Coordinates of C-alpha atoms in Angstrom, one line a residue:
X1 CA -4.7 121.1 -76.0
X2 CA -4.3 117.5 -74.1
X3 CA -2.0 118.7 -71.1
X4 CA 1.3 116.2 -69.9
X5 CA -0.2 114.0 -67.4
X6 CA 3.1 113.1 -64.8
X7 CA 2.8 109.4 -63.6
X8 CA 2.8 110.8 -59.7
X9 CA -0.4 112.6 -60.6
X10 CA -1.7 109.8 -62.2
X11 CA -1.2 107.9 -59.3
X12 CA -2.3 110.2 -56.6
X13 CA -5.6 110.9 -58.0
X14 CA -6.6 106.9 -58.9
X15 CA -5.0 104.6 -56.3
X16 CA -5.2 100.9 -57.5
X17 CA -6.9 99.8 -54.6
X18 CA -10.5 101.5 -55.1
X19 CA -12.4 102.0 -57.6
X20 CA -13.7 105.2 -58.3
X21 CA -16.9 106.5 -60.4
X22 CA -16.6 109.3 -62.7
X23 CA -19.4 111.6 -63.3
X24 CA -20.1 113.7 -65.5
X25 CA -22.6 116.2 -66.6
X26 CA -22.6 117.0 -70.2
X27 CA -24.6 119.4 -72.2
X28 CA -24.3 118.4 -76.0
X29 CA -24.1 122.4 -77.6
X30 CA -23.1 124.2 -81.0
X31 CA -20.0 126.4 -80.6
X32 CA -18.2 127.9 -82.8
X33 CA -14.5 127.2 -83.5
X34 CA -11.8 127.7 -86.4
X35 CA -9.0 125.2 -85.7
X36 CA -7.3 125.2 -88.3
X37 CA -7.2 128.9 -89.4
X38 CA -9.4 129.0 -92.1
X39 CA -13.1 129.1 -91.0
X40 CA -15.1 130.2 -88.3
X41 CA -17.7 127.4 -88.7
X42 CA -20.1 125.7 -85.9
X43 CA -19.0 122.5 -83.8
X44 CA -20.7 120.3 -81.8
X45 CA -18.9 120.9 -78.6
X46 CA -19.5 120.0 -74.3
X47 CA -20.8 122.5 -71.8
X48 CA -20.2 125.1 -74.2
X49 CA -16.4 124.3 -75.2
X50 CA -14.9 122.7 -78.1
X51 CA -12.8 120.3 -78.2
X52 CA -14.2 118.0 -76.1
X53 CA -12.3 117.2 -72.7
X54 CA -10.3 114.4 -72.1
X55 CA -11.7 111.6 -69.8
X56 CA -8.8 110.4 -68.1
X57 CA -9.4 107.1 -65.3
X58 CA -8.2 103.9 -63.9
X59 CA -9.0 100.4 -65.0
X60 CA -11.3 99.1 -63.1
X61 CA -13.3 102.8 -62.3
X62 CA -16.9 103.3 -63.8
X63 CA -18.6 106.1 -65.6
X64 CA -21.1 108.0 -65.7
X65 CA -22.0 110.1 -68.3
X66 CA -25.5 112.0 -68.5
X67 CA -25.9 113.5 -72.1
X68 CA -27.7 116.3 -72.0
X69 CA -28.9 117.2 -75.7
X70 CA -28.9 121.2 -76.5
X71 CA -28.1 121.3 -80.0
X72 CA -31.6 122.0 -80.8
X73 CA -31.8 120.7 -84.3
X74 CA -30.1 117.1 -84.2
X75 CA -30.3 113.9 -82.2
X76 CA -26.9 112.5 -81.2
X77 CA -25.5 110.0 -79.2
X78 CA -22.1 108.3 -77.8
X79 CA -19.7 105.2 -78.4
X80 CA -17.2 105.0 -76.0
X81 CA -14.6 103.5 -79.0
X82 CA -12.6 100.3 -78.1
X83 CA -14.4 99.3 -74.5
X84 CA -15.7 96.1 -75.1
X85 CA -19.0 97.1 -72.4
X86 CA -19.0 93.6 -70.9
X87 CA -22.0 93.4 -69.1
X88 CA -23.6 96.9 -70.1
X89 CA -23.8 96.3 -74.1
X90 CA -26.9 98.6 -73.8
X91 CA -24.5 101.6 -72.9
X92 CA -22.5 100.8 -76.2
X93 CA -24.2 104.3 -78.0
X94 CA -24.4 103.0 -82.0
X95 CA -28.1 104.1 -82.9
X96 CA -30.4 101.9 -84.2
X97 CA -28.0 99.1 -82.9
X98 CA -28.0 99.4 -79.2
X99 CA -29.9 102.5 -78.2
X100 CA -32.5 105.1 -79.9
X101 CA -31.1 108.4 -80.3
X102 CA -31.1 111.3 -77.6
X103 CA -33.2 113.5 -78.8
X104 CA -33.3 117.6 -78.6
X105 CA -34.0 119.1 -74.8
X106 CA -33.4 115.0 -73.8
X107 CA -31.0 113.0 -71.3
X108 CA -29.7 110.3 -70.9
X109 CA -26.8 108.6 -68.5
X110 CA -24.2 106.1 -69.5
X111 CA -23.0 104.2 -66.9
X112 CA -20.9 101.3 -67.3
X113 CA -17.0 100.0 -66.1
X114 CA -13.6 100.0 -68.1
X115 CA -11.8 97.0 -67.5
X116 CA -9.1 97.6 -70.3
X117 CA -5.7 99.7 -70.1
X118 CA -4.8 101.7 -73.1
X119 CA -5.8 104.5 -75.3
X120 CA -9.5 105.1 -76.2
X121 CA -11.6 107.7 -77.6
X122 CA -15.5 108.4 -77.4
X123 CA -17.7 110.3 -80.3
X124 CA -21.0 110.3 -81.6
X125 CA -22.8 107.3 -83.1
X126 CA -25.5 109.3 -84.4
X127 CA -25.7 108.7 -88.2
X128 CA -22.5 110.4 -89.1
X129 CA -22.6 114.0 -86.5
X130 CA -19.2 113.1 -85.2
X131 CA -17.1 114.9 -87.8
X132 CA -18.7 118.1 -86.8
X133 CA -16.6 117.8 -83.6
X134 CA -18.5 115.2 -80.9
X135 CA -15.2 113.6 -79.8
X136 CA -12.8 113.2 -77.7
X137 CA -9.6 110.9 -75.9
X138 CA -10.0 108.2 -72.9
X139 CA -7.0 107.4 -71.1
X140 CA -7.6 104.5 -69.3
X141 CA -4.4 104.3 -66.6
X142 CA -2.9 100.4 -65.6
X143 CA -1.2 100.2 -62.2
X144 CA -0.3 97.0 -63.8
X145 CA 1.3 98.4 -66.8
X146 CA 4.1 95.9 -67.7
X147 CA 6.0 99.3 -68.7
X148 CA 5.4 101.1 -65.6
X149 CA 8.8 102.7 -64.7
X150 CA 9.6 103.3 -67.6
X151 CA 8.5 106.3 -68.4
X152 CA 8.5 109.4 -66.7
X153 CA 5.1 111.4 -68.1
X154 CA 2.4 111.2 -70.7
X155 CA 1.2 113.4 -73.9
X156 CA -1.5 112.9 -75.6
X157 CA -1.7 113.3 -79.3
X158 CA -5.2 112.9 -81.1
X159 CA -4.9 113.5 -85.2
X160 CA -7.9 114.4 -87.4
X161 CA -8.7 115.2 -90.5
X162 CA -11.3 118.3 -90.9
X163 CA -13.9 119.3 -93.0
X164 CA -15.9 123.2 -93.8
X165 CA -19.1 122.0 -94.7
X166 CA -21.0 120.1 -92.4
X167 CA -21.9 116.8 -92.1
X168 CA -26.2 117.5 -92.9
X169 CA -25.0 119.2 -96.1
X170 CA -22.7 116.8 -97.1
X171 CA -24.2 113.6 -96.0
X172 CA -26.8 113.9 -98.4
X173 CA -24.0 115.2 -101.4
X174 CA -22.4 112.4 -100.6
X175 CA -24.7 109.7 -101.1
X176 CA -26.9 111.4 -103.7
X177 CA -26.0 110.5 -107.1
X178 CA -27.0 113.5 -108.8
X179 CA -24.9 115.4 -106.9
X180 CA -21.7 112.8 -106.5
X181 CA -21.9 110.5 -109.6
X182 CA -19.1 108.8 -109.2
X183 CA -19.6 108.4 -105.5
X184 CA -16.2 110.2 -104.8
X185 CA -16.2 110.9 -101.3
X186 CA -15.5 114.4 -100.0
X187 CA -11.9 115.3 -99.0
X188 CA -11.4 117.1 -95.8
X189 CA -9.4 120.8 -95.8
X190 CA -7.1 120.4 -93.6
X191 CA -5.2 118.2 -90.7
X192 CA -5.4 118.5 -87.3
X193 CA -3.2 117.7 -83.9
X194 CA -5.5 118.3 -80.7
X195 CA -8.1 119.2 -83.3
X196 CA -5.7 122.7 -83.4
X197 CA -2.6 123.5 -85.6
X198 CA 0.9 124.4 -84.4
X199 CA 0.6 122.6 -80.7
X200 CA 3.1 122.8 -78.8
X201 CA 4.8 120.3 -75.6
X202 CA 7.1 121.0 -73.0
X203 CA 10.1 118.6 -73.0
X204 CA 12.5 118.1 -70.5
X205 CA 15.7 116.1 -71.3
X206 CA 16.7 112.9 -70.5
X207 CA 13.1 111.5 -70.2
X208 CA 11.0 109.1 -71.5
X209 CA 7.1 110.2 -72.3
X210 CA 4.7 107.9 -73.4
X211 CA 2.9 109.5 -76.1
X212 CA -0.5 108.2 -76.4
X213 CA -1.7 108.6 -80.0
X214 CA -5.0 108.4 -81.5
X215 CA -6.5 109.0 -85.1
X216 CA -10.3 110.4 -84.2
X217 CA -10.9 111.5 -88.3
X218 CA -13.4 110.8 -90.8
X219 CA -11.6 109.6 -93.6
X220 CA -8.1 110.2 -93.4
X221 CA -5.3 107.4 -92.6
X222 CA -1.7 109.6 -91.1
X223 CA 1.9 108.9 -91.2
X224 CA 3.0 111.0 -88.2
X225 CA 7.3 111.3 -87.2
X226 CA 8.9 112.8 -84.0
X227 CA 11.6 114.5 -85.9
X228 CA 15.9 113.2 -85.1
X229 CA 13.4 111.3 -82.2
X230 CA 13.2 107.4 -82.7
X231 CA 9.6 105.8 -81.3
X232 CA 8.6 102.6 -79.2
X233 CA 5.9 101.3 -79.5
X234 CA 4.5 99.5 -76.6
X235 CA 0.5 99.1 -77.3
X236 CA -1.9 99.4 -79.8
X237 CA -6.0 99.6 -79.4
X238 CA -5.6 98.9 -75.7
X239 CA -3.3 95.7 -76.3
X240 CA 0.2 95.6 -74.8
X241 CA 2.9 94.4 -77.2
X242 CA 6.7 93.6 -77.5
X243 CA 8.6 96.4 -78.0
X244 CA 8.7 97.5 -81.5
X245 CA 11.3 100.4 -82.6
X246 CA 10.3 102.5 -85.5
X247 CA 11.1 106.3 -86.2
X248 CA 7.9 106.9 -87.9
X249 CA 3.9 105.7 -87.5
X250 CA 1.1 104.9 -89.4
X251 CA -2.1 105.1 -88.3
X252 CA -5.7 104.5 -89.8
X253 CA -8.8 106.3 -88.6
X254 CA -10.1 105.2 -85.6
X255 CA -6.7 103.3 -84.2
X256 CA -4.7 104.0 -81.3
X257 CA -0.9 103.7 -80.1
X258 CA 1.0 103.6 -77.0
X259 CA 4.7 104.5 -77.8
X260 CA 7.8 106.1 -75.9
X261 CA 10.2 108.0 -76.7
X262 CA 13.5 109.2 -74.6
X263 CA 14.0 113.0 -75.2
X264 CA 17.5 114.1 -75.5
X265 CA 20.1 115.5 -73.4
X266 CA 20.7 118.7 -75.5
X267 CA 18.0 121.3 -75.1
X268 CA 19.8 124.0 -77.4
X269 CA 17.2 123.1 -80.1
X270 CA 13.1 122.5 -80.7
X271 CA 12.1 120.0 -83.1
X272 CA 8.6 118.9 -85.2
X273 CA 5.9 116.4 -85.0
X274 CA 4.6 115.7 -88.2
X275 CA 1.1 114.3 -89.3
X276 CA 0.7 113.4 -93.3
X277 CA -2.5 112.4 -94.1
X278 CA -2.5 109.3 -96.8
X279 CA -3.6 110.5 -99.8
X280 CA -3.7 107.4 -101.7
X281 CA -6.9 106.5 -101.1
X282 CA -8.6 109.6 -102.1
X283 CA -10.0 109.4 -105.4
X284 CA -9.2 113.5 -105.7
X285 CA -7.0 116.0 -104.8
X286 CA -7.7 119.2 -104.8
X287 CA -5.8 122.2 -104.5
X288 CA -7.7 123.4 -101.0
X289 CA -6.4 120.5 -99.3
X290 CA -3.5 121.1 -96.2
X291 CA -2.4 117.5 -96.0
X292 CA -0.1 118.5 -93.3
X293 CA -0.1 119.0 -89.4
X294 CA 2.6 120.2 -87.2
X295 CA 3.4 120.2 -83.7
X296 CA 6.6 121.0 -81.5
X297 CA 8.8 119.3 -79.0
X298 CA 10.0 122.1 -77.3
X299 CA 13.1 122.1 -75.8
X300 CA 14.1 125.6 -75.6
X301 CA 11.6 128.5 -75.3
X302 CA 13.8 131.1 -76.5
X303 CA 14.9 129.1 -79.8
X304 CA 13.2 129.0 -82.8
X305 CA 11.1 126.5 -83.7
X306 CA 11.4 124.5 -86.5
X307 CA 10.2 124.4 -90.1
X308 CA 7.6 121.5 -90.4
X309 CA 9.6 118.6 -90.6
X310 CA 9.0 116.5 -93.9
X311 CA 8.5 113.1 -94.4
X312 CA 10.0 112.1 -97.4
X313 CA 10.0 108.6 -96.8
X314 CA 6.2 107.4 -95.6
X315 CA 6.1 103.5 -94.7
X316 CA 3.3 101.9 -93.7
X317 CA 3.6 100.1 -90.1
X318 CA 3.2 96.4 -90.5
X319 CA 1.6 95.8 -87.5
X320 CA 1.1 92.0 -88.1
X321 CA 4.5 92.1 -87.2
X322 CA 3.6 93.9 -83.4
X323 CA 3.5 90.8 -81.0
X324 CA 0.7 90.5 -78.2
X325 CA 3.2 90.3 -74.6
X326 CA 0.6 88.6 -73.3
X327 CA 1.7 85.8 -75.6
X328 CA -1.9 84.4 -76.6
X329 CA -1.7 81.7 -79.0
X330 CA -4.0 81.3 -82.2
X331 CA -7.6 80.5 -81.7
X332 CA -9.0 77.5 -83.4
X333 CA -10.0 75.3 -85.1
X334 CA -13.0 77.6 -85.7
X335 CA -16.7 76.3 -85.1
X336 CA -18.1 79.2 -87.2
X337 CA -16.8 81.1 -90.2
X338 CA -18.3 84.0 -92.1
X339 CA -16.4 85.4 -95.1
X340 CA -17.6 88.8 -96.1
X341 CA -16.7 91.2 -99.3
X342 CA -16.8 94.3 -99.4
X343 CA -18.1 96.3 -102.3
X344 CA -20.0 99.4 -103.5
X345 CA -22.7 100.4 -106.3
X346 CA -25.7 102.4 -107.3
X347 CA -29.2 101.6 -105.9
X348 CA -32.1 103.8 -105.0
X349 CA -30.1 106.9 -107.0
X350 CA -27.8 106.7 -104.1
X351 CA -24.1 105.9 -103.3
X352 CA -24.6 102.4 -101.3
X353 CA -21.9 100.2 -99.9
X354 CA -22.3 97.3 -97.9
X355 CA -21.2 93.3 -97.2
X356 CA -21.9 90.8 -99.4
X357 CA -23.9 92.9 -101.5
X358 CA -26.5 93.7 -98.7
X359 CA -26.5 97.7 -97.6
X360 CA -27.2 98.0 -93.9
X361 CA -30.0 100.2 -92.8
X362 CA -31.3 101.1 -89.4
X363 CA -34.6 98.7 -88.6
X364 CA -37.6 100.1 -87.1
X365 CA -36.3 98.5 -83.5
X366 CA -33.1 98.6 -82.6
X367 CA -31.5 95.4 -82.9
X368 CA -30.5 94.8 -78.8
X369 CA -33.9 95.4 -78.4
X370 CA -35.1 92.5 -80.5
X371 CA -32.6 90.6 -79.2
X372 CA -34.0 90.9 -75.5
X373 CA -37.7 90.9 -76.7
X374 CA -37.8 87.4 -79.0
X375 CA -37.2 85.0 -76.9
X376 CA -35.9 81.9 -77.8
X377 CA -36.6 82.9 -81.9
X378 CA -33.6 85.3 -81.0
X379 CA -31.1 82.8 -82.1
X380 CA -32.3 83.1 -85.5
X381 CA -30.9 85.8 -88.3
X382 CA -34.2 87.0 -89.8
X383 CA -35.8 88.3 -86.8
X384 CA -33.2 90.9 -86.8
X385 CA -34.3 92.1 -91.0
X386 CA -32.2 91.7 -94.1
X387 CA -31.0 94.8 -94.1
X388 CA -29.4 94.7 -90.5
X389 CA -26.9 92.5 -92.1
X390 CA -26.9 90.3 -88.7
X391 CA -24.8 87.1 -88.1
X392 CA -26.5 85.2 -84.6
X393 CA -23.1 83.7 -82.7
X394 CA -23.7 81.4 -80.0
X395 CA -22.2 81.4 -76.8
X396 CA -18.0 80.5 -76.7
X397 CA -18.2 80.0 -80.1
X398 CA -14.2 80.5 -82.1
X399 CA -15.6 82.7 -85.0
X400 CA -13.4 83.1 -88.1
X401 CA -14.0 86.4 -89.9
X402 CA -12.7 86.7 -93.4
X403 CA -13.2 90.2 -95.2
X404 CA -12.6 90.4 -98.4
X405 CA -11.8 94.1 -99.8
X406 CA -13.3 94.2 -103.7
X407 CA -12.8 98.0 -103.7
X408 CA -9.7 99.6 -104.8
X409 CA -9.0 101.2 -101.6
X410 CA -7.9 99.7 -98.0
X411 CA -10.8 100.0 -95.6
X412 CA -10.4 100.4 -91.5
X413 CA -12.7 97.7 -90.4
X414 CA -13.9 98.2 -86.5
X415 CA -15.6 95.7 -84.9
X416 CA -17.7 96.5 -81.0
X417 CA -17.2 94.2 -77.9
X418 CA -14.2 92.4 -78.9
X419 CA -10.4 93.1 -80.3
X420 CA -9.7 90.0 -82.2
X421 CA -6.6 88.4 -83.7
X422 CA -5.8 88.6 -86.9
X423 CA -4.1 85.9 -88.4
X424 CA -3.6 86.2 -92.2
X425 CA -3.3 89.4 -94.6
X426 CA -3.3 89.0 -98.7
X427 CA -2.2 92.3 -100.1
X428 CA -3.2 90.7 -103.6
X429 CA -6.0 88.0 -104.2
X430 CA -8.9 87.0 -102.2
X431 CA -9.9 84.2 -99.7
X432 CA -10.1 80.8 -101.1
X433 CA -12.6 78.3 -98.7
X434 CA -9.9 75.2 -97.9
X435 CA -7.1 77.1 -98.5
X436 CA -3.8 76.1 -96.5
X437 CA -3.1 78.9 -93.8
X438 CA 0.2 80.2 -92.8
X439 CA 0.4 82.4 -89.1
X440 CA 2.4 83.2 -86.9
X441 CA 1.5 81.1 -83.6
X442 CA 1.3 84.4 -81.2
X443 CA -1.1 86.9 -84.0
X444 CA -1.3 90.7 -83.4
X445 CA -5.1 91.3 -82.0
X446 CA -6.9 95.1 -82.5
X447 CA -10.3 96.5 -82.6
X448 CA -9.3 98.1 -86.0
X449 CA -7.9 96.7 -88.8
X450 CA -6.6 97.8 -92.4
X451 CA -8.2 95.6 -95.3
X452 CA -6.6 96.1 -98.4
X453 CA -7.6 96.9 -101.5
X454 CA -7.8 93.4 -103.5
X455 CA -7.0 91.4 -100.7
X456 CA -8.4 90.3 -97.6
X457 CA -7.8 89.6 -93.5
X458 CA -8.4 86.7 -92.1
X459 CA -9.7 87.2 -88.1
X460 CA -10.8 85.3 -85.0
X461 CA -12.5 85.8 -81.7
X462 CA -14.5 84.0 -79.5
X463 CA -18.4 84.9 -78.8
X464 CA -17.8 85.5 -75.0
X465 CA -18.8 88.6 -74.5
X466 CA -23.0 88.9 -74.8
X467 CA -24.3 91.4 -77.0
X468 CA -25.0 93.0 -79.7
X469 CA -21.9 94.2 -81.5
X470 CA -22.0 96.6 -84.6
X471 CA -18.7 96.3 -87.2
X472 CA -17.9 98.7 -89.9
X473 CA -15.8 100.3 -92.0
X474 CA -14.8 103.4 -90.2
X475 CA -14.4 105.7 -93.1
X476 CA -17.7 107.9 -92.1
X477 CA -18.8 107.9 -96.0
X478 CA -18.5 104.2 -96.3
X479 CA -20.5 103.7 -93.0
X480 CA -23.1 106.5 -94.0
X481 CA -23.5 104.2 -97.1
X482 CA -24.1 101.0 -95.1
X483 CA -20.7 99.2 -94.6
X484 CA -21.6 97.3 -91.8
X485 CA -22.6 94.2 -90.6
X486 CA -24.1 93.5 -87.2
X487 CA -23.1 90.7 -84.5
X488 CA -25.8 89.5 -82.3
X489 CA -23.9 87.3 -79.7
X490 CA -25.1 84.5 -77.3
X491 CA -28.8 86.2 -77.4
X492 CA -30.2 83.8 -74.7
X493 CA -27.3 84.2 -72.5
X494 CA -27.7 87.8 -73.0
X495 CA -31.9 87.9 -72.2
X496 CA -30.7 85.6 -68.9
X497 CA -27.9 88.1 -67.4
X498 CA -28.6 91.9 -68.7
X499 CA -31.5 94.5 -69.1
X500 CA -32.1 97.1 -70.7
X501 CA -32.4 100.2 -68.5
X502 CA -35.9 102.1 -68.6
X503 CA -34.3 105.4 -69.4
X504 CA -32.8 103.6 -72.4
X505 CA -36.3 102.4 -73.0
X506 CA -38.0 106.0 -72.5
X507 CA -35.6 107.2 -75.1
X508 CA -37.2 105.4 -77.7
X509 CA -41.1 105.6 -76.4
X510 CA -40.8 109.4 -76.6
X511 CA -40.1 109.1 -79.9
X512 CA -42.4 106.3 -81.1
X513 CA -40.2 103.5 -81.5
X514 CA -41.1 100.1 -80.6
X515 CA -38.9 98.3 -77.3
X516 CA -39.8 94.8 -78.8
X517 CA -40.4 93.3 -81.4
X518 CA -38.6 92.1 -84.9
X519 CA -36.5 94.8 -87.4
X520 CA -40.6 95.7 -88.2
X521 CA -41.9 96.0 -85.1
X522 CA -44.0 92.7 -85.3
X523 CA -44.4 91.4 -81.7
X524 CA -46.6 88.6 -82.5
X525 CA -44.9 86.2 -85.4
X526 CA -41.2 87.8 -85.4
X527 CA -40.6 85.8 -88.9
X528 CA -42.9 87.9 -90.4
X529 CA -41.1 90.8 -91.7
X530 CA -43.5 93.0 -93.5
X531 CA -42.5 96.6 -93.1
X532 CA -38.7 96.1 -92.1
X533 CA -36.7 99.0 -94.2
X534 CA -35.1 98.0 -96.9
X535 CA -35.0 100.5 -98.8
X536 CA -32.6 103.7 -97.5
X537 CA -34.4 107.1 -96.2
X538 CA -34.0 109.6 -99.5
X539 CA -33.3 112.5 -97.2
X540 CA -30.4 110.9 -95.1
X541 CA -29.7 114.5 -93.2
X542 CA -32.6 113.9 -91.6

């Protein structure tokens, strides 16, 4: 349970004019937890508790983080979700990507600074060991909040789905086709608020709380409504917006919102918060599932509380139609474009997915690491192996992104190191090269984006942040199965300005990975990629 954080506490404990560092020690350990009422199953939890606390700082503070692996039996590792690690993309946590994995009885300390207000979350990069319960909110205070003073306190609300198995069984159900033919991906059991059931919050009336929401499931998109309670919405992934009055939210995995809402004056009665899961996209639906989550405004102690309130009317938030205050116009013209589709099939008697047609697979050095060790033949794709699905971006380029969704369902794309606009959505047809554009001069700008099913987004950002920057569908399955695409950006300015530490580099040594080298460990000609994977490990629990 995330605790009401009051704005004077907020303020004593992170005045604007220092910076502070936040450490923390963290052992990585099983625990076993049953939150939503129907099975006592292991988690991956922190120090010995599950969930996983809440980091709550100031922009402009740093942290530290030392991971302290105890599980025993799995490697694991952390994203810090949204924080675009200017300057420290070696602290960015996706293995394979930026860092080896932390291995069993290992350590290893992030450290880097949050220069972004908003709503956040951190979990496990590690092949696909979040779900089992590695996760957890950031809060990430602005003294210069545009909406400071109005609001009185804060609630946080995380919403999950949840699964019984875990994720080393069904990993490899997943992506075997023997076992999952028709490459159906598993459905969760249940829904979660907190990751608990039936949470409750203290209201007093005539406020206004800012309710800090964040979606930290596998698979499942939510509709979520503050019953006889109309919304605000003020931010989304870490971007401050116009105000935008709704009475109800949707919200795709991985996505985050910043929203009032004024309580009311009478405090006779208790009313329900309501998560739905979005069962549209599921291609079952079986009878074990509880698509429903409730939570309670509580007014009143001694009255009832509600019945879960329903939603009988689920709308989809347009949020094309949320406007950036900080008013930043279109980028363009673009000096680079990529268009990429998404798609899915059969290959190696597994479930694959991937970007124009190309599966990604983890290379035998991670890809920042090539990056730092080619040299000047880091500006060029095929160092980096097929299979790492890697565009090179040079410095302050304007990079159009087009995605083009040939699946039948919608697909939350999330991009690392930037939170770009996005200008054009088709619901129904696909990008056309030449095609007259229509946008609106001011576009909405996330981290995370909804492509739909037969259509396609249309994106821009500018390569100024050095790095090397996974995207991916954020859908667990479709990621497991190689949805992703890699972004190595401004390599040479990257080589001149950052390092990668030597614990980082330890890491990897202890368990026999190269530090330089091509996507096949070549250090001598790093165009010739003999030995780069591409084909995907048959045991994918690993």
């Amino acid at each position: 349970m995330y605790v009401i954080i009051t704005i004077l506490c907020v303020l004593a404990l992170a005045p604007s004019a220092f910076a502070t560092v936040h450490a923390y020690n963290w052992d990585i350990t099983w625990v076993l937890a049953n939150p939503d009422g129907r099975l006592l199953r292991p988690v991956i939890g922190v120090n010995n508790k599950w969930p996983p606390p809440l980091i709550n700082v100031t922009i402009g503070d740093s942290l530290e983080v030392t991971v302290n692996n105890m599980l025993g039996n799995e490697t694991t590792g952390i994203h810090w979700h949204g924080i675009f690690q200017t300057g420290s993309a070696a602290m960015d946590g996706p293995r394979g990507v930026t860092q080896c994995p932390i291995p069993p009885d290992s350590s290893f300390t992030y450290r880097f600074t949050i220069n972004q207000p908003g709503e956040y979350w951190y979990h496990s990069h590690d092949i696909a060991q979040f779900p089992d319960g590695l996760r957890g909110p950031i809060i990430v205070q602005d003294p210069s909040n545009p909406y400071a003073g109005q609001y009185d306190a804060e609630i946080v609300l995380t919403v999950s789905d949840w699964y019984h198995d875990q994720m080393p069984y069904l990993m490899p159900y997943y992506l075997s086709l023997d076992t999952d033919p028709d490459g159906n991906e598993p459905e969760p059991y249940s829904a979660l608020f907190n990751d608990n059931q039936n949470i409750t919050y203290s209201i007093e009336p005539n406020l206004t709380y800012l309710i800090r929401i964040i979606n930290i499931g596998t698979f499942s998109q939510f509709f979520i409504q503050f019953a006889e309670h109309n919304i605000t919405v003020i931010d989304m992934d870490g971007v401050y917006i116009n105000p935008f009055e709704t009475d109800q939210i949707y919200i795709t995995v991985a996505q985050r919102y910043g929203v009032l809402m004024k309580s009311k004056s009478d405090t006779s009665t208790n009313y329900a918060i309501t998560g739905l899961m979005d069962r549209g996209g599921f291609d079952e639906d079986p009878s074990y599932i509880n698509p429903t989550v409730a939570g309670y405004l509580v007014y009143n102690i001694s009255a009832p509380l509600p019945s879960p309130w329903h939603i009988s009317d689920p709308q989809q938030i347009d949020d094309f139609a949320l406007v950036p205050l900080d008013g930043q116009k279109a980028l363009g013209p673009p000096t680079e474009t990529i268009v990429l589709n998404i798609s899915f099939w059969s290959e190696y008697s597994q479930n694959r997915a991937g970007f124009n047609n190309i599966t990604y697979l983890e290379q035998k050095v991670p890809t920042l690491y090539t990056a730092f060790s080619a040299g000047i033949d880091a500006i060029f794709t095929e160092v980096y192996g097929v299979n790492s699905n890697t565009f090179v971006l040079p410095y302050g380029a304007v990079v159009e992104l087009v995605i083009n969704n040939y699946d039948a369902g919608p697909h939350p794309i999330h991009i690392h190191g930037h939170a770009p606009q996005h200008l054009v959505r088709n619901d129904a047809g696909f990008y056309t090269p030449g095609q007259a554009l229509k946008y609106d001069s001011v576009p909405m700008r996330r981290d995370t984006w909804l492509v739909p099913a037969g259509g396609y987004v249309l994106s821009r950002f500018v390569a100024n942040n050095p790095g090397v920057w996974f995207m991916h569908c954020h859908m667990d399955w479709h990621l497991l199965g190689g949805l992703a695409a890699t972004f190595v950006e401004a390599p040479l300015h990257l080589q001149a300005t950052q390092t990668i530490p030597a614990a980082a580099k330890s890491l990897c040594q202890a368990q026999g990975t190269p530090i330089a080298g091509n996507a096949a460990g070549n250090t001598k000609n790093y165009f010739d990629l003999k030995g780069a994977p591409t084909t995907p490990n048959p045991s994918p629990s690993g």
